Every structure is written in C-alpha cells, then in structure tokens.
Amino acid sequence: MKYISTRGQSPGLQFSEILLGGLAPDGGLYLPESYPQFSDADLTGMRGMNYAELAFAILSRLIDDIPAADLKAIIDKTYTAEVYSFTRAGQNAADITPTVKLEENLYLLSLSNGPTLAFKDMAMQLLGNLFEYVLAKTGKTTNILGATSGDTGSAAEYAMRGKKGVRVFMLSPHKKMSRFQTAQMFSLQDDNIFNIAVNGVFDDCQDMVKAVSNDAEFKAKYKIGAVNSINWGRIVAQVVYYFKGYFAVTTNNAQKVDFSVPSGNFGNVCAGHIARMMGLPIDKLIVATNENDVLDEFFKTGIYRPRGSANTYHTSSPSMDISKASNFERFVFDLVGKDSARVRELWASVDAGGAFDIKQLMPKLAEYGFVSGSSNHANRMATIRETKAKYGVVIDTHTADGLKVALELRDKKIPMVVLETALPAKFEDALVEALGEVPPRPASLQGIEDLSQKFTVMDADAGAIKDFIVKNT
Ligand SMILES: *Cc1c(COP(=O)(O)O)cnc(C)c1O
C-alpha cells in the first residue's frame, strides 16, 4: 500500500515512512492511493470482533510494511481495559469504546475512557507504540515538538511517556490552560517529557513550532517530529471506532447508521468519511461545530472561507476553536475526484488567506453523506442540562455540540451515534455553570492538582526553544 499526497507532487511512500512526519514535501496531506473495501461478508465476519481484533482487521489492510504478527502485538498492547479504564457506571472497560443508550435509536459512543479523558487518546496511544516500534527497527530517535491549548498535548504526553527513542517538547500558554489540564501534563515526571510554559497565548506557541520547523537544518539535525492532527497514523486509528460503534447499534449490515461528530480540525469526521469509503454502511456524517462555524458554512453553501486565528472565537468547547481545519483537504481531494491539480489550485487561494467556492459540487457532498450544524454557548448549556434531566447522563461541552446538532438533523428511524469526545470532568468550570455542581471525576484523578509539577517557563522566542532542545538531547 502506497501513500500519496493530496497535492500530487511528492513520491508515494510506505506507512512507516510517513508515520513520523507531518505534511508531504509538496505541502499536501497523505492518503492511501486507494481505500481497501470491506464486503458484506467481511462485515459479517467483523461483527463479533472485540476492539483489538477489529483494529487489526482494518489496520492490516492499510499497513503492509509492518509484519502482521508485530502489528497485532502493537494493537493488542494498545487497546486494553487497563488503558481505557475511566468508564461510566455500568460500562465494560473491555469494550474500549462502549456505547450509552439515551433512548431508542440515540446513542453516545464513549471515546474518552483513556488516560486523558478525551478521544485523542484512542489514536495517540497507538501512535506511541507505533513510534517506539518503528524507531527501534530503524535505530533512529525523534524529538517531538508541539503546541497545545490542552487536549492534544496531554494525549501526546501520556502516549509517549517512557517510550524509547522519543522525547516530547510540548509548548503551552503559561497559566492559560484549565487547572486540571495543567496538572495532567505538568505532573508527569518522566525523563523524556518536557513541559514548556510560554509567556504568551496559544498562537505564540504555534509560531515557535513553525519557526523551528522552517529551519530545515535544525529540524534535520535534531530530528524534530510532530504528532499534530494531520498525522495519518492518528486518522487511521480513528477509523476503527466507527466500525465498533456501527456494530454496537445494529444487528445486520442492511441497517444504516448516522454519526454526529464534534469537529475542529476535521480529523475525527475525516476518519468517518474513510470508514464509509471502505464500505461501512453509514448514512449521514454530521459535522457539528461551535461558534467557529467555517465548516458548517462550507457544508451548507459549498464556500470554504477560513477566518484566520485573529478571528477565532474562544468558546466553552475550546478544543473545537479552530479557524482552519487542517484535515479538510483530505476530504476535498476525494470530493474533486482525486484531482491533485484542482486541490493545488483551491489551496493556493486558502494559503494566501483567501477562500474557495465549489458550489457546483453540492450534489456530490450529499452523496458522501455530509450534513452540518453549529451551536453556541447557550445551546451547550441547555443541552447539558436537558441531557442530565432527561437521561440522567452528564456530558461535556464538546459532546453537547454534537448532540445538539444530532437532535436537529435526526431521522428517528435510523440509529444516531453521537461521538463523546471528552468526559465532563475535563471541563469543570463550564459544567458547574451548566449544572451548578462539579462533574464526577475518576477516583484516581482526585487531587491531581496537588501533585508536584515539572515545567520550564520560557519567553515566546524560537531561539529559546532551540537552545532548550539542544541542551536536553
Ligand atoms: C480535538 C477535539 C475535538 C475536535 O476533533 P477534530 O479531529 O480536530 O475535528 C473535539 N472535541 C474534543 C474534546 C477534542 O479534544
């Protein structure tokens, strides 16, 4: 299986060759040259599989440069009940992604039972084990440099802690994350994890990462790697839980299912699109946004108009506060019939700060099952309250965005699965505002804010982070 770039001007590569990097050299994103297909008989065979078996059945069709037995061992070690232990009452941790039935044909898919209470663990934990394996095989090491406003950084650190050959340098805006998120990251004492609190905002952190990445000589010498949301390894890992969710709410393959996905960088819902392209009977894929509704505008009008970080709202579902959805290009590549010249043309205008209009492709958008909606702070608060009152279930603000739009666009005859992208404990302040009470927190995370913290404060200066990397490698 070769991976090709959406911009069509980079050589095709194997999975292990694209695993540690980000963008293709031509600025595009990697995709498999074709999507493997699962037949009706395949789906029937997969129906009874547990999560790790399902992951192997899917990933082994997309990864052919890691021996099957090794891939299986990596997957088996990643998806265990011990790692995904933060279940709700009545859930079985061995299901890895159990469902919650709210009412007939309305479900949550719990993706946030992993160590950092957000769905990003689902993919990042696999990436940690894949990185360690590929680095050991090639005798290489990597220094992962990233910027985070909360969820990505903690998921990356928990996945990479203690991994041989990997160091993580994670920049975050000093005193701007929640106390819980800060404690999650800064309480890690592992020698290979470096938390850097930057005097500035998230964009300053991101600018520092970009400046280092643009220094090709430094990047090569210090083997700077990334685990941001365009990493193909993360996308492919997320394809699996769409299959798991589908089988959990259906009894035969003639049934279709709708999924509602709280979206930011379009990584999660892009995995749903890929699952659908591989033959999973998905009817609708709902792209749910918050006030940062660039994608909602696109799916309603065919006009894609990113707003730039200066025009990004800070909301109570902060992990969806994205101005330019970095994975969106993957879907548009399929939408324009894999015409990479067309993709280059469209992104020439996006990269220059502009927009594009592909209204004429609106009928095709519907063929791919995409629909969309958005919500605001008041909607989130109301949805959290109503979900607790009606079903006795407490959800977080991001999941509330997904559920709000799902309820608007729902066909009650078709099972609707809302992806639960974080547990409420992660966003305590917003939950207290909605419900007047502190959301339940797993016992082992009680008092995490009181643990001793390891971090370095730094000014927003690319030279300073370079010096720090040099000193610590
Ligand atoms: C990252 C994140 C999202 C957005 O996911 P994308 O893959 O970027 O679309 C939604 N909710 C939570 C809680 C997240 O951490």
Short mmCIF file of N, CA and C and ligand atoms in Angstrom, two decimals, residues 112 117-120 150-152 181 229 234-235 238 241 261-270 287-288 295 317-322 325-327 396-399 401 419-423 426-427, ligand 1:
data_model
loop_
_atom_site.label_atom_id
_atom_site.label_comp_id
_atom_site.label_asym_id
_atom_site.label_seq_id
_atom_site.Cartn_x
_atom_site.Cartn_y
_atom_site.Cartn_z
N SER A 112 -13.76 8.44 25.37
CA SER A 112 -12.92 9.27 26.25
C SER A 112 -12.60 8.57 27.56
N LEU A 117 -8.90 11.45 29.30
CA LEU A 117 -10.34 11.74 29.28
C LEU A 117 -10.82 12.44 28.00
N ALA A 118 -10.09 12.27 26.89
CA ALA A 118 -10.55 12.82 25.61
C ALA A 118 -10.29 11.79 24.52
N PHE A 119 -11.05 11.88 23.43
CA PHE A 119 -10.96 10.84 22.39
C PHE A 119 -9.58 10.79 21.74
N LYS A 120 -8.79 11.85 21.90
CA LYS A 120 -7.47 11.85 21.26
C LYS A 120 -6.59 10.71 21.76
N GLY A 150 -4.36 22.32 25.29
CA GLY A 150 -4.88 21.40 26.32
C GLY A 150 -4.92 19.95 25.90
N ASP A 151 -5.92 19.57 25.10
CA ASP A 151 -6.18 18.14 24.87
C ASP A 151 -5.08 17.41 24.10
N THR A 152 -4.56 18.01 23.03
CA THR A 152 -3.58 17.31 22.21
C THR A 152 -2.30 17.06 22.99
N GLN A 181 -6.18 20.52 33.28
CA GLN A 181 -5.34 20.21 32.12
C GLN A 181 -3.86 20.46 32.44
N SER A 229 -2.59 16.93 14.26
CA SER A 229 -3.78 16.18 13.84
C SER A 229 -3.74 15.75 12.37
N ARG A 234 -2.75 8.90 13.18
CA ARG A 234 -3.87 9.26 14.04
C ARG A 234 -5.19 9.06 13.32
N ILE A 235 -5.28 9.48 12.08
CA ILE A 235 -6.54 9.35 11.33
C ILE A 235 -6.93 7.88 11.22
N GLN A 238 -8.48 6.23 14.09
CA GLN A 238 -9.83 6.68 14.41
C GLN A 238 -10.89 6.02 13.53
N TYR A 241 -13.14 3.03 15.44
CA TYR A 241 -14.30 3.11 16.34
C TYR A 241 -15.60 3.41 15.61
N VAL A 261 -20.46 14.26 14.84
CA VAL A 261 -19.06 14.39 15.25
C VAL A 261 -18.71 15.84 15.61
N PRO A 262 -18.44 16.11 16.90
CA PRO A 262 -17.97 17.45 17.28
C PRO A 262 -16.63 17.71 16.58
N SER A 263 -16.58 18.76 15.75
CA SER A 263 -15.43 18.88 14.84
C SER A 263 -14.64 20.16 15.03
N GLY A 264 -13.33 20.02 14.85
CA GLY A 264 -12.42 21.17 14.90
C GLY A 264 -11.51 21.14 13.70
N ASN A 265 -10.50 20.28 13.77
CA ASN A 265 -9.56 20.13 12.66
C ASN A 265 -10.02 19.13 11.61
N PHE A 266 -11.23 18.59 11.74
CA PHE A 266 -11.81 17.69 10.74
C PHE A 266 -11.10 16.33 10.72
N GLY A 267 -10.32 16.01 11.78
CA GLY A 267 -9.64 14.72 11.80
C GLY A 267 -10.60 13.59 12.10
N ASN A 268 -11.41 13.79 13.13
CA ASN A 268 -12.31 12.73 13.57
C ASN A 268 -13.34 12.39 12.50
N VAL A 269 -14.00 13.41 11.97
CA VAL A 269 -15.05 13.13 10.97
C VAL A 269 -14.43 12.66 9.65
N CYS A 270 -13.19 13.03 9.39
CA CYS A 270 -12.50 12.54 8.19
C CYS A 270 -12.32 11.01 8.30
N VAL A 287 -21.30 16.99 10.66
CA VAL A 287 -20.19 17.83 11.12
C VAL A 287 -20.79 18.87 12.06
N ALA A 288 -20.50 18.73 13.36
CA ALA A 288 -21.04 19.67 14.35
C ALA A 288 -19.93 20.64 14.76
N LEU A 295 -16.71 25.28 8.85
CA LEU A 295 -17.09 24.03 8.18
C LEU A 295 -18.60 23.93 7.98
N SER A 317 -16.33 25.26 24.27
CA SER A 317 -15.85 23.95 23.76
C SER A 317 -14.51 24.23 23.05
N PRO A 318 -13.48 24.54 23.85
CA PRO A 318 -12.24 25.13 23.33
C PRO A 318 -11.48 24.25 22.35
N SER A 319 -11.63 22.93 22.45
CA SER A 319 -10.87 22.06 21.54
C SER A 319 -11.41 22.10 20.11
N MET A 320 -12.51 22.82 19.92
CA MET A 320 -13.07 23.00 18.58
C MET A 320 -12.90 24.43 18.09
N ASP A 321 -12.08 25.22 18.79
CA ASP A 321 -11.86 26.61 18.39
C ASP A 321 -10.78 26.66 17.32
N ILE A 322 -11.15 26.30 16.12
CA ILE A 322 -10.20 26.15 15.02
C ILE A 322 -10.63 27.06 13.89
N ALA A 325 -9.37 24.18 9.27
CA ALA A 325 -9.42 22.75 9.62
C ALA A 325 -8.35 21.99 8.84
N SER A 326 -7.31 21.57 9.54
CA SER A 326 -6.12 21.08 8.83
C SER A 326 -6.34 19.80 8.03
N ASN A 327 -7.34 18.99 8.39
CA ASN A 327 -7.56 17.75 7.64
C ASN A 327 -8.58 17.85 6.52
N ASP A 396 -19.98 16.47 28.38
CA ASP A 396 -19.11 17.66 28.34
C ASP A 396 -19.59 18.62 27.25
N THR A 397 -18.94 19.77 27.16
CA THR A 397 -19.39 20.82 26.25
C THR A 397 -19.22 20.45 24.76
N HIS A 398 -18.16 19.70 24.42
CA HIS A 398 -17.93 19.32 23.02
C HIS A 398 -18.96 18.31 22.57
N THR A 399 -19.20 17.32 23.43
CA THR A 399 -20.21 16.31 23.12
C THR A 399 -21.58 16.97 23.02
N ASP A 401 -22.17 19.92 21.81
CA ASP A 401 -22.27 20.47 20.44
C ASP A 401 -22.73 19.38 19.48
N LEU A 419 -20.58 10.99 18.88
CA LEU A 419 -19.26 10.67 19.42
C LEU A 419 -19.00 11.52 20.67
N GLU A 420 -18.71 10.86 21.78
CA GLU A 420 -18.38 11.57 23.02
C GLU A 420 -16.88 11.84 23.01
N THR A 421 -16.50 13.11 22.80
CA THR A 421 -15.08 13.41 22.57
C THR A 421 -14.32 13.79 23.83
N ALA A 422 -15.00 14.04 24.93
CA ALA A 422 -14.30 14.27 26.20
C ALA A 422 -15.25 13.94 27.34
N LEU A 423 -14.70 13.63 28.51
CA LEU A 423 -15.53 13.44 29.69
C LEU A 423 -15.73 14.80 30.38
N LYS A 426 -13.23 16.98 32.54
CA LYS A 426 -12.16 17.76 31.93
C LYS A 426 -12.50 19.25 31.82
N PHE A 427 -13.78 19.56 31.85
CA PHE A 427 -14.20 20.96 31.66
C PHE A 427 -15.12 21.40 32.81
C1 LIG B 1 -9.70 17.61 19.35
C2 LIG B 1 -11.09 17.64 19.87
C3 LIG B 1 -12.21 17.81 19.02
C4 LIG B 1 -12.08 18.08 17.54
O1 LIG B 1 -11.62 16.97 16.82
P1 LIG B 1 -11.04 17.15 15.32
O2 LIG B 1 -10.49 15.82 14.99
O3 LIG B 1 -9.97 18.20 15.44
O4 LIG B 1 -12.15 17.56 14.45
C5 LIG B 1 -13.49 17.75 19.58
N1 LIG B 1 -13.67 17.56 20.90
C6 LIG B 1 -12.62 17.38 21.76
C7 LIG B 1 -12.89 17.19 23.20
C8 LIG B 1 -11.30 17.40 21.27
O5 LIG B 1 -10.28 17.24 22.13
#
